[in-house]
Coordinates of C-alpha atoms and ligand atoms in Angstrom, one line a residue:
X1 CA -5.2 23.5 22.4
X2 CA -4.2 21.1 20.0
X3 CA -0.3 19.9 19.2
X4 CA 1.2 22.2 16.5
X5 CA 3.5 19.4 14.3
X6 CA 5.5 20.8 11.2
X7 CA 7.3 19.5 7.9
X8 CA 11.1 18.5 7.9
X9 CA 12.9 19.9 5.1
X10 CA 16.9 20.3 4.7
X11 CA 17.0 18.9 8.5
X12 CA 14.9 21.3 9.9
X13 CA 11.2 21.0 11.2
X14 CA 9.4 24.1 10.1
X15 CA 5.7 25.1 9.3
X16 CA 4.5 25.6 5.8
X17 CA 5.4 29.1 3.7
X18 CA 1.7 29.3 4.0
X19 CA 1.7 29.7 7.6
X20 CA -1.9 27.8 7.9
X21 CA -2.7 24.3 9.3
X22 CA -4.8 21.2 8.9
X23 CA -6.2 19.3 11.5
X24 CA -5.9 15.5 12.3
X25 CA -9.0 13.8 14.1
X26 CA -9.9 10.7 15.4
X27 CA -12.3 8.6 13.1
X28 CA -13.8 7.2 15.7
X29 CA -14.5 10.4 17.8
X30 CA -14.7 13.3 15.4
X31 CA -14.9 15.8 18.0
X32 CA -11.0 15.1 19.5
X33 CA -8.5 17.0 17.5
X34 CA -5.0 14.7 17.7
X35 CA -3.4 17.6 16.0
X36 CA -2.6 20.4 13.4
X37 CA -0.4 19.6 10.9
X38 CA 1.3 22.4 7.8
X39 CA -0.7 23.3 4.6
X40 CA 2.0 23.1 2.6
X41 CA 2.8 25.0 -0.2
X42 CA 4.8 24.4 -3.6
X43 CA 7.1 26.7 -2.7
X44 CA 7.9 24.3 0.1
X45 CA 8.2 21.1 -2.0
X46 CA 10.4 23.3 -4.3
X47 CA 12.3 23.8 -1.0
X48 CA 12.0 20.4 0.2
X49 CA 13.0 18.7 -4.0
X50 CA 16.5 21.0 -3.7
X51 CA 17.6 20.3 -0.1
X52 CA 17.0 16.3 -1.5
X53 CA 19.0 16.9 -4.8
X54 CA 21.8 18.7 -2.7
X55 CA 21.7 16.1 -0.3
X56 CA 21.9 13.2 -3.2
X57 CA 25.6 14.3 -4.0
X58 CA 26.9 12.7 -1.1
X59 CA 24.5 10.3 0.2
X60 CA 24.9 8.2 -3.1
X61 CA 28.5 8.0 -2.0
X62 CA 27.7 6.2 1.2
X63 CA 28.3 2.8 0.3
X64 CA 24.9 0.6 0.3
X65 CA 25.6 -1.7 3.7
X66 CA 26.5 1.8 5.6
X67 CA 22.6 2.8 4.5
X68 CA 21.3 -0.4 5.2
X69 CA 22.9 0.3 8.8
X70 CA 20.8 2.9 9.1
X71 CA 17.4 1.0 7.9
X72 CA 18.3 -1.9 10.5
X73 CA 19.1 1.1 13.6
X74 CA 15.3 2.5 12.2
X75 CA 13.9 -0.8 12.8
X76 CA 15.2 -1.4 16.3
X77 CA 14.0 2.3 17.0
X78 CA 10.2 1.0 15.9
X79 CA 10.9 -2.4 17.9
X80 CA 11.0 -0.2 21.3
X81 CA 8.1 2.6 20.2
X82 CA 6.2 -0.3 18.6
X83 CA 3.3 0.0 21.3
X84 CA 3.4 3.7 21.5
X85 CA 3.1 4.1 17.7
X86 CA 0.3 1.5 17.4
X87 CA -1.4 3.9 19.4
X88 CA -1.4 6.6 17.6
X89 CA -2.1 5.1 14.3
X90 CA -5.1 3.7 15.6
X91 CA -6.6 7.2 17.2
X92 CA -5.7 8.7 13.4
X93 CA -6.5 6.0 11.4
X94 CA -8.8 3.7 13.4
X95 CA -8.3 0.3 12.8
X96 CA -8.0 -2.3 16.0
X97 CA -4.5 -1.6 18.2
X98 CA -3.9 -5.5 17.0
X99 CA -3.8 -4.5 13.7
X100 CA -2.2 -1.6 14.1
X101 CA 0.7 -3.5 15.8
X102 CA 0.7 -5.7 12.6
X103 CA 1.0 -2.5 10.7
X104 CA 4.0 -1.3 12.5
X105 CA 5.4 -4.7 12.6
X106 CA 5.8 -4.7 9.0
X107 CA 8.3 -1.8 9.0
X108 CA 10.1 -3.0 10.9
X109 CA 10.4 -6.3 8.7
X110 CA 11.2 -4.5 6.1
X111 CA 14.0 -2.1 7.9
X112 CA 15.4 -5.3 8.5
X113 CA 15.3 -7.2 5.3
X114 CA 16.2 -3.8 3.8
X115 CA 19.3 -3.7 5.6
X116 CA 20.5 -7.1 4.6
X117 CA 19.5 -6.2 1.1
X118 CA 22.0 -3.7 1.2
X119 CA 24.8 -5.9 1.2
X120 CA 23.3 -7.6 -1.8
X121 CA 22.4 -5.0 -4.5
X122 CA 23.8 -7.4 -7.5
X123 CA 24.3 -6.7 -11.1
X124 CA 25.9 -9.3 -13.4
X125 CA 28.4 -9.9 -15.6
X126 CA 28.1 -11.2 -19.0
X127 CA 31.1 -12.8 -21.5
X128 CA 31.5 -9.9 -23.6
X129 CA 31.7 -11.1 -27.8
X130 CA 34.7 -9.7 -28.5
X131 CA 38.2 -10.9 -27.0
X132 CA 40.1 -8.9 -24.0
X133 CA 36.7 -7.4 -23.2
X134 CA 35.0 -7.0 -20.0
X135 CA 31.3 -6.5 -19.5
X136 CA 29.8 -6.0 -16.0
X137 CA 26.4 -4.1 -15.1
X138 CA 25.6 -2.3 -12.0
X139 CA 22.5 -0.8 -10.0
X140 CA 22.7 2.7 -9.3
X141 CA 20.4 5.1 -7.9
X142 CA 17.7 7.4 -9.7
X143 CA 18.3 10.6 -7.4
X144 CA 15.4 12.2 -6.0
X145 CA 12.2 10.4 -5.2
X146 CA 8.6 11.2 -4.6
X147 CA 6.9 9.3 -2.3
X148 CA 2.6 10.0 -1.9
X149 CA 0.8 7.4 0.3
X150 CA -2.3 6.6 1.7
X151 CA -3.9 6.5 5.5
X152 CA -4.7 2.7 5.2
X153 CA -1.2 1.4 6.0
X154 CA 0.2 4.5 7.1
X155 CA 3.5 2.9 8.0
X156 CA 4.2 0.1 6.3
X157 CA 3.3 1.5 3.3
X158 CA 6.0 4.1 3.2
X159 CA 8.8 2.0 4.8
X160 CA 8.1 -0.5 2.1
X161 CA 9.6 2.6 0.3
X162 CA 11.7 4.7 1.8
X163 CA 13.7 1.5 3.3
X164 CA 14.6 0.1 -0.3
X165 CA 14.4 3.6 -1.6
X166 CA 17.4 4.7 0.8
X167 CA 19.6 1.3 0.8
X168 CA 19.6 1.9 -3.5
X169 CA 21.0 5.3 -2.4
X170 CA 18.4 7.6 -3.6
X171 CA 16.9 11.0 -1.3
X172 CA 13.3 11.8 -0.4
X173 CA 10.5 13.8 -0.8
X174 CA 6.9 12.2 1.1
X175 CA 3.5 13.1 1.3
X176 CA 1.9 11.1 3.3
X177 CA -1.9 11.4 3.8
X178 CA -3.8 13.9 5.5
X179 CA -5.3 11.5 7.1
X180 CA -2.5 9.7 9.1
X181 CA 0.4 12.4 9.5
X182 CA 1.0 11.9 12.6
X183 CA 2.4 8.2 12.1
X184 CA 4.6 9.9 9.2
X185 CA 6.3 12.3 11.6
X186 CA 7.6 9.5 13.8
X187 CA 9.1 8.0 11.1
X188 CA 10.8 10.2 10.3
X189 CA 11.8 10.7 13.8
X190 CA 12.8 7.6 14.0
X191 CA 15.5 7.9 10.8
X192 CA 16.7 11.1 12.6
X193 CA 17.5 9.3 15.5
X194 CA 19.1 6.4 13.2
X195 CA 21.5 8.5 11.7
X196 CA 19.7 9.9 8.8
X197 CA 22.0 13.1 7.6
X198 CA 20.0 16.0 6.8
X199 CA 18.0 16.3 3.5
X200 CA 17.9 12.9 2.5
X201 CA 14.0 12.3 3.9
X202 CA 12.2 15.3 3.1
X203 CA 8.3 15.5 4.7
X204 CA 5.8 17.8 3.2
X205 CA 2.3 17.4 4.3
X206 CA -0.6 18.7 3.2
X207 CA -3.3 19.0 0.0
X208 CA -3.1 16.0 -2.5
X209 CA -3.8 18.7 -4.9
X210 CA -1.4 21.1 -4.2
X211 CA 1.7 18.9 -2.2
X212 CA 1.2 15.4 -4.3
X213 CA 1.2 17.5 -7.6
X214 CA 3.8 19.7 -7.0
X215 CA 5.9 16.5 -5.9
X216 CA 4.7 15.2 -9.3
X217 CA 5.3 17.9 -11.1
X218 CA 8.9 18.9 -9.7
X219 CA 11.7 18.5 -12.1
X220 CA 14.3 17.9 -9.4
X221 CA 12.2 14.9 -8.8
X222 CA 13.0 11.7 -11.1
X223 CA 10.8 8.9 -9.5
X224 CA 7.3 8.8 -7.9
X225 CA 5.8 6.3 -6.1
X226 CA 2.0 6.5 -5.5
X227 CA -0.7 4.2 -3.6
X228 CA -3.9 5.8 -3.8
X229 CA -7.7 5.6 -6.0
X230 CA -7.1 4.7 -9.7
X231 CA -8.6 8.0 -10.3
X232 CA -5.7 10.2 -8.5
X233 CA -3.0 7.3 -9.6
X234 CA -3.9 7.9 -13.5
X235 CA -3.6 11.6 -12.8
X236 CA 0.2 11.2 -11.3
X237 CA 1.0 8.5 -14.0
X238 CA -0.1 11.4 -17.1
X239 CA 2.0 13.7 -15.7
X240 CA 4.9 11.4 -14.8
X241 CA 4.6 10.5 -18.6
X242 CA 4.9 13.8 -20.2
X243 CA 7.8 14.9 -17.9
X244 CA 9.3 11.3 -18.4
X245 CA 9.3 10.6 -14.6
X246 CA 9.7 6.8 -13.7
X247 CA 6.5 6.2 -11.9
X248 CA 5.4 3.2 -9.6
X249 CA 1.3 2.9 -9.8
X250 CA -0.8 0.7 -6.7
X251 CA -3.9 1.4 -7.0
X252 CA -7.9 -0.2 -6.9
X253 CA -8.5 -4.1 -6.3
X254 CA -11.8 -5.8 -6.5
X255 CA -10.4 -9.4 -4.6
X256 CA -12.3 -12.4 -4.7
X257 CA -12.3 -15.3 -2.8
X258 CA -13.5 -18.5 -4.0
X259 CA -15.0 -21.4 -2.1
X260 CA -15.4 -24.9 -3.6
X261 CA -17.4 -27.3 -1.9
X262 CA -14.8 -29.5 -0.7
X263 CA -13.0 -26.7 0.9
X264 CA -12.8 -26.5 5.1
X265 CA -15.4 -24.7 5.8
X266 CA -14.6 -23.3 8.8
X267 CA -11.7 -22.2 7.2
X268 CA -12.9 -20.6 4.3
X269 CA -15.3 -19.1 6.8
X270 CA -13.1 -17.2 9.2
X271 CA -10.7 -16.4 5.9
X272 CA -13.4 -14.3 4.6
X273 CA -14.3 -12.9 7.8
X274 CA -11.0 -11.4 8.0
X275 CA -10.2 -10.6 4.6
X276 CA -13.7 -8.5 3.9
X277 CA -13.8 -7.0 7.5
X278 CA -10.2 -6.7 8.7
X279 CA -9.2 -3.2 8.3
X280 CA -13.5 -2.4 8.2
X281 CA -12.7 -3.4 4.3
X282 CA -10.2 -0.5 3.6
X283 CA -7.6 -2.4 2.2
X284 CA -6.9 -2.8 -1.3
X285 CA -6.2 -6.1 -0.9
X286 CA -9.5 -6.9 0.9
X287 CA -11.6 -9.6 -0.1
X288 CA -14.7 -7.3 -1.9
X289 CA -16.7 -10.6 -3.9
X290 CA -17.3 -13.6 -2.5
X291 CA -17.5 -16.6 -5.2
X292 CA -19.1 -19.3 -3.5
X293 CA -20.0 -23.0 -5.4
X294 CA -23.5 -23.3 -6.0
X295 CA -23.4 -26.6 -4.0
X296 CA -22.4 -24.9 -0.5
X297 CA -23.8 -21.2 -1.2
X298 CA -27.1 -21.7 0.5
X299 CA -25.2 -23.2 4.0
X300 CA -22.0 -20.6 4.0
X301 CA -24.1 -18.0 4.0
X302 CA -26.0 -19.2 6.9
X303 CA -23.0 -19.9 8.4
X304 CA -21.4 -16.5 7.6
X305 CA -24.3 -14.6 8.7
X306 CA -24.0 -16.0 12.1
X307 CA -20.3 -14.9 12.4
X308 CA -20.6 -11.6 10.9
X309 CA -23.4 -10.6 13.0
X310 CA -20.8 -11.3 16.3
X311 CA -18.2 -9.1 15.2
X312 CA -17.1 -6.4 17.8
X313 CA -17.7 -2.9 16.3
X314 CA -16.3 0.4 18.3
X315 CA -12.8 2.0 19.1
X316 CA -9.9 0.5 17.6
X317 CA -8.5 1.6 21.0
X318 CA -10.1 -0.5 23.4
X319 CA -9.0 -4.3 23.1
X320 CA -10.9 -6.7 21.5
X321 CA -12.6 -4.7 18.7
X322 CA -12.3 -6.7 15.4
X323 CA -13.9 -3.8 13.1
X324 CA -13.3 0.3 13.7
X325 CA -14.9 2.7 11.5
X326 CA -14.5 3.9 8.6
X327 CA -11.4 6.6 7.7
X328 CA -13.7 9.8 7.4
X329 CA -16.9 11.1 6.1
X330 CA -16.2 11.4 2.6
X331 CA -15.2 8.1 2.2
X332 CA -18.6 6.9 4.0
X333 CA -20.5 9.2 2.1
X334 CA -19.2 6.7 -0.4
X335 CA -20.0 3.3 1.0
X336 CA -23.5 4.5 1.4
X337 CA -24.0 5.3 -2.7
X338 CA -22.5 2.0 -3.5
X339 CA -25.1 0.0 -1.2
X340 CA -27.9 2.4 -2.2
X341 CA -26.9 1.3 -6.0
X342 CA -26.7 -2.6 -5.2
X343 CA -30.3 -2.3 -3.8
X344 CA -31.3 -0.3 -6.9
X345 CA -29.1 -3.1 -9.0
X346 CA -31.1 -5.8 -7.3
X347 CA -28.9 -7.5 -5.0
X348 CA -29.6 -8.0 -1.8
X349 CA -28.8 -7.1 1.4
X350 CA -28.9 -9.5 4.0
X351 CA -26.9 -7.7 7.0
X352 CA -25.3 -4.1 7.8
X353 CA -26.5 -1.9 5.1
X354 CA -26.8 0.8 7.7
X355 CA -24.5 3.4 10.1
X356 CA -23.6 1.5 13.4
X357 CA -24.6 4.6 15.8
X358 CA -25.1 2.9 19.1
X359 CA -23.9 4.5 21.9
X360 CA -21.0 6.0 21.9
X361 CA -20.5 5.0 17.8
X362 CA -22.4 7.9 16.5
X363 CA -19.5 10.1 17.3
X364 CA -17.5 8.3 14.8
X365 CA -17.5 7.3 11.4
X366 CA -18.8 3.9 11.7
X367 CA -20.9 1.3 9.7
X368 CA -21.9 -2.0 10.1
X369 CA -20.2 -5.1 8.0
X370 CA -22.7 -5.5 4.8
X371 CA -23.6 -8.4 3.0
X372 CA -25.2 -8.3 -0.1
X373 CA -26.2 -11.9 -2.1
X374 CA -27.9 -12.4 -5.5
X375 CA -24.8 -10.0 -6.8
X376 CA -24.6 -10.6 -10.6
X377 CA -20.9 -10.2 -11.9
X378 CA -22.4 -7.4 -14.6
X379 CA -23.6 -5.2 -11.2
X380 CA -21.5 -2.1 -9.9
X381 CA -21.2 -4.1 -6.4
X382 CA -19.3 -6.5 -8.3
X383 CA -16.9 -4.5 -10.4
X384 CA -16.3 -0.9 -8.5
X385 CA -13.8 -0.7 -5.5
X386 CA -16.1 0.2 -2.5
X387 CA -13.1 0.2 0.3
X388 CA -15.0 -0.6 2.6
X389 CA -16.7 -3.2 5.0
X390 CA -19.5 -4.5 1.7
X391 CA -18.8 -8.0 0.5
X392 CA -20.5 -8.8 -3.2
X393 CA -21.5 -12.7 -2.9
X394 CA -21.8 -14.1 -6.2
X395 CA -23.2 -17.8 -7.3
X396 CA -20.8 -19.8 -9.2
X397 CA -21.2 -23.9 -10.9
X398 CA -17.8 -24.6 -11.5
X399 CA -13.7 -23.9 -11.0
X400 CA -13.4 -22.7 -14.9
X401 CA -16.8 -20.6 -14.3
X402 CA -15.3 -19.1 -10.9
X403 CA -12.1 -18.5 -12.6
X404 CA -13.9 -16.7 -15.2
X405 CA -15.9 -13.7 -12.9
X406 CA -12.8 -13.4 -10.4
X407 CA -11.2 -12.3 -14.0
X408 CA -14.2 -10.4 -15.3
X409 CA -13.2 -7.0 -13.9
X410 CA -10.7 -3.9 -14.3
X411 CA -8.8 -5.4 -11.4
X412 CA -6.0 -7.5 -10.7
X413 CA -4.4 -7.2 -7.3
X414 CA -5.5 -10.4 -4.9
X415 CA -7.2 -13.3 -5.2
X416 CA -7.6 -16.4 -3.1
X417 CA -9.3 -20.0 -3.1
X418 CA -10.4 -22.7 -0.6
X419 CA -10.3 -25.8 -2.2
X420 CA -8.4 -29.3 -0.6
X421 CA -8.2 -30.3 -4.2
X422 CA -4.5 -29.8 -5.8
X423 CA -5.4 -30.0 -9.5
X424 CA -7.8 -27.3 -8.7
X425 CA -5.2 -24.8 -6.3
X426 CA -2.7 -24.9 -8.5
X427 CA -5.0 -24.0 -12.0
X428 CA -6.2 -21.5 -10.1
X429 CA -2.8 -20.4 -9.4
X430 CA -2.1 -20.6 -13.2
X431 CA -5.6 -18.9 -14.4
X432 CA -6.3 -15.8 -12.2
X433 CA -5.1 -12.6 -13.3
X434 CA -3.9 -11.3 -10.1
X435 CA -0.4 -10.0 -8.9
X436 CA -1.3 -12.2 -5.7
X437 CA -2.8 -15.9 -5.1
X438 CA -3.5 -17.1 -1.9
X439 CA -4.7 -21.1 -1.4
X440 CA -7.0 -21.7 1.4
X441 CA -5.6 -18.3 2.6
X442 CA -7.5 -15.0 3.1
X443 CA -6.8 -12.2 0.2
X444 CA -4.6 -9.8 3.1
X445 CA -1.7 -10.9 4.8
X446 CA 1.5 -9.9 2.3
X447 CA 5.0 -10.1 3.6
X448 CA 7.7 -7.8 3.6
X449 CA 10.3 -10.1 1.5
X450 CA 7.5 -10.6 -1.0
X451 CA 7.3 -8.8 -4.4
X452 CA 3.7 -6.7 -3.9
X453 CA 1.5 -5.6 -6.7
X454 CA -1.4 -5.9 -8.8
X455 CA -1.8 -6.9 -12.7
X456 CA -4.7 -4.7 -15.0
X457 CA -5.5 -1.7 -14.1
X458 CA -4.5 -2.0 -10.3
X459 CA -0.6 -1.2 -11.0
X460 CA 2.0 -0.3 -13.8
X461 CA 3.8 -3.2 -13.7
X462 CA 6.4 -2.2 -10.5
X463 CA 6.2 -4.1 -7.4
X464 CA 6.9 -2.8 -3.7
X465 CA 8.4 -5.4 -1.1
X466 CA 11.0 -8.0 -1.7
X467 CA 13.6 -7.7 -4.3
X468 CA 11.7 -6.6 -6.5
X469 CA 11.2 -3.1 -5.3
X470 CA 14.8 -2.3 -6.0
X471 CA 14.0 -2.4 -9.6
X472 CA 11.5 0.9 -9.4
X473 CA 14.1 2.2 -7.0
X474 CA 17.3 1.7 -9.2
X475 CA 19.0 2.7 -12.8
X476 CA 21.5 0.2 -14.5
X477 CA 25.1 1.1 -16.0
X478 CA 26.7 -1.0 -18.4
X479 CA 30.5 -1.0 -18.4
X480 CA 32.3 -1.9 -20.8
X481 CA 36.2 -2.5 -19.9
X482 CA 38.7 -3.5 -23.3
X483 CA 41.8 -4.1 -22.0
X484 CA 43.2 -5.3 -25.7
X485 CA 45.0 -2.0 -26.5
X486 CA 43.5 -1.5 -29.8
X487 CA 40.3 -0.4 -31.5
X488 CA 37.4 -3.2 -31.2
X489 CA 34.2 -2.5 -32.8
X490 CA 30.9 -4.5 -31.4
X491 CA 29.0 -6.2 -34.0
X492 CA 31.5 -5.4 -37.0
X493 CA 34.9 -6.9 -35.9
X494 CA 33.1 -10.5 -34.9
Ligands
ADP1 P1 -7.9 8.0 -1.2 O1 -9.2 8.0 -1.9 O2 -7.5 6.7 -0.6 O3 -7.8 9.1 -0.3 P2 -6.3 9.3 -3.1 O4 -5.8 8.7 -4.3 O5 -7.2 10.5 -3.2 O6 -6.9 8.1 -2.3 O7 -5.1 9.7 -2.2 C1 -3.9 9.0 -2.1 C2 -2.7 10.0 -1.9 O8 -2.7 10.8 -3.1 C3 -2.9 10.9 -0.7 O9 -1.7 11.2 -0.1 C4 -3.5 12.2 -1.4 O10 -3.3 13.4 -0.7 C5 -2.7 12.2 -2.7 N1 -3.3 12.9 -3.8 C6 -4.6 13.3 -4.0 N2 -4.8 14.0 -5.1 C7 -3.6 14.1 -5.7 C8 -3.1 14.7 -6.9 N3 -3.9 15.3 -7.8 N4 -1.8 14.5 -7.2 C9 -1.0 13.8 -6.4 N5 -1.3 13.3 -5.2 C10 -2.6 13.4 -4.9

């Protein structure tokens, strides 16, 4: 019989009003059930939205290096589970225990830079105009959050915003995915055992359709963050608009790296190996086109081939696999139309293109690393987020025409280039449109202290990570202080 686990709401776990369940499986073993989780309701985000307003009234009045305590008491918490829960996000979500250890690993960089950040949640101070006047500006909280995030990172991504989220002083609602709810329980285990007081990290899990728009919807609820498709992200963002919600957007990318020919080779080689296979490709940072130089096209590929063809396919569990499978079925139902269509388009595939079912494989949702070359920019290979393990190679003759088709779509999240020429790093650095650069780097591998986020249609202008995530997650107030005794009006007595 499998685990019954439950939502925590007002400090109490409890099932949904609904009284039914979902369940949890392994992606690479359909057939094992890790768990049943609550199909919530929106009576129980209604519950969940008040017990976080209540609970706003006084944790606002915690001062922000006693919340930061708790982010930092959080992180030591994930320091001494951090094998046990890179176990379990890899039996839910299926990437390599490596990476999952790297997933887990950033949330606990980001408890800790959160905590520090705490002590440093500066406004400024301006001269005011007129004499015997004091102008000073302050960061305050927004109240009640909503947080929905997806199974790819299914812990950094919501400690990259419930850490700041908490240390500006603002209460939670969270959704996580309904693939990866497991991971979401323990943390919020782990802020129960830091210290959290009740109500201020709601969990609700469930339908997207029902739990994510409720949390949308909800007018207790000022602020939602969402990571997710474009499609479901423009939903969240119309209805954040009409209700005049602030909203943080991370959506689709459509990376490309870029190989000139004097780049290392080797270098660029294993830096697209792991940026269009880490993860099995389901990261919206992952390296999706390849833009090699016509020059050294013919020889990467040859030497890519090779590589690709080597790399260890199976169980995220078992050591040394460097690609798992894919989430669930839906979303390979999905990478199979895209690589049907680039045939149809013309390009052509010249590895994977198929299920991986060997053995014990065809229990899970696996497929095999894809290449496709002769990709023309104009094709849907080239321009539609596949999220998954299918890298687009596309021809190029110059930097300025390499430049040009990593620009030429709806996207602008990552980007990277291999070059050992300076001039033409740091034009690329001034050229792309992307929220991220990386030189002779792979398109993954953000850090916590880092502002994250995409340009076009991949975001709204917020960023998570670094400092910069404390402008979604704060409001400013302006004081102004006259100590002159009489009546001073701005802009008239000057
Ligand atoms: P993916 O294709 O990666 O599953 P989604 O955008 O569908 O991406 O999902 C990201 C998150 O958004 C998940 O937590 C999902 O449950 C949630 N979600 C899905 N539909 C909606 C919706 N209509 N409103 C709010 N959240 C939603």
């Amino acid at each position: 019989m499998a685990q019954k686990f439950q939502n925590y709401i007002a400090g109490v776990w409890a099932d949904s009003s609904s009284g039914q369940t979902f369940e949890n499986r392994n992606p690479a073993n359909w057939d094992e059930i890790l768990g049943l989780f609550p199909l919530s309701t929106i009576e129980d985000v209604d519950r969940a939205a008040i017990a976080a307003r209540e609970a706003f009234k006084s944790w606002k009045l915690i001062p922000a290096p006693a919340r930061g305590e708790i982010c930092r008491k959080a992180g030591e918490i994930m320091v001494s589970r951090k094998e046990e829960i890179a176990a379990i996000m890899t039996r839910e979500m299926g990437k390599p225990l490596s990476e999952t250890r790297g997933d887990v690993q950033e949330g606990i960089d980001t408890a800790f830079y959160c905590a520090s950040e705490g002590r440093r949640m500066f406004g400024y101070n301006t001269p005011s105009e007129l004499q015997n006047k004091m102008n000073l500006s302050f960061r305050i909280p927004i109240g009640v959050c909503g947080l929905i995030t997806p199974w790819n990172f299914p812990m950094a991504i919501p400690t990259w915003n419930i850490f700041p989220g908490l240390v500006a002083g603002n209460t939670f609602v969270f959704k996580p995915a309904e693939d990866t709810p497991h991971t979401a329980n323990v943390l919020v285990e782990i802020l129960i055992e830091a210290g959290l007081p009740k109500g201020v990290l709601n969990i609700v899990h469930g339908a997207g359709e029902v739990v994510g728009a409720a949390i949308t919807e909800h007018s207790l609820i000022r602020a939602v963050s969402f990571t997710g498709s474009t499609k479901t992200g423009q939903i969240v963002a119309q209805t954040c608009g009409k209700l005049t919600k602030h909203v943080c957007l991370e959506m689709g990318g459509k990376n490309a790296q870029i190989v000139m020919p004097d780049a290392d080779m080797e270098l660029a080689l294993n830096g697209v190996l792991w940026g269009a296979f880490g993860t099995t490709g389901q990261r919206c940072t992952a390296t999706s086109r390849l833009i090699l130089h016509q020059d050294i096209h013919d020889k990467f590929i040859e030497m890519l081939l090779e590589r690709v063809q080597k790399l260890k396919i199976g169980n995220g569990s078992n050591e040394g696999i460097e690609v798992g499978p894919i989430i669930n079925k839906g979303q390979r139902d999905n990478i199979e139309r895209y690589v049907a269509l680039g045939k149809k388009e013309g390009a052509v595939c010249i590895t994977g293109g198929e299920r991986a079912e060997d053995g014990d494989l065809k229990n899970g949702w696996f497929y095999k690393p894809t290449i496709f070359i002769n990709v023309l920019p104009k094709m849907t290979i080239a321009n539609e987020e596949i999220f998954g393990p299918v890298l687009s190679v596309i021809k190029c003759t110059s930097l300025e025409n390499a430049i040009e088709i990593t620009n030429g779509v709806i996207y602008g999240l990552s980007s990277s280039i291999y070059t050992k020429d300076i001039n033409a790093a740091f034009l690329a650095v001034r050229d792309i449109e992307a929220g991220i650069t990386y030189i002779n780097a792979p398109t993954i591998g953000a850090e916590a202290h880092m502002p994250f986020g995409g340009v076009k249609a991949t975001g709204n202008g917020h960023r998570e990570g670094g400092w910069a995530v404390f402008d979604f997650y704060t409001e400013w107030k302006s004081v102004y202080i006259d100590y002159s005794g009489h009546l001073q009006r701005a802009q008239i007595d000057i």
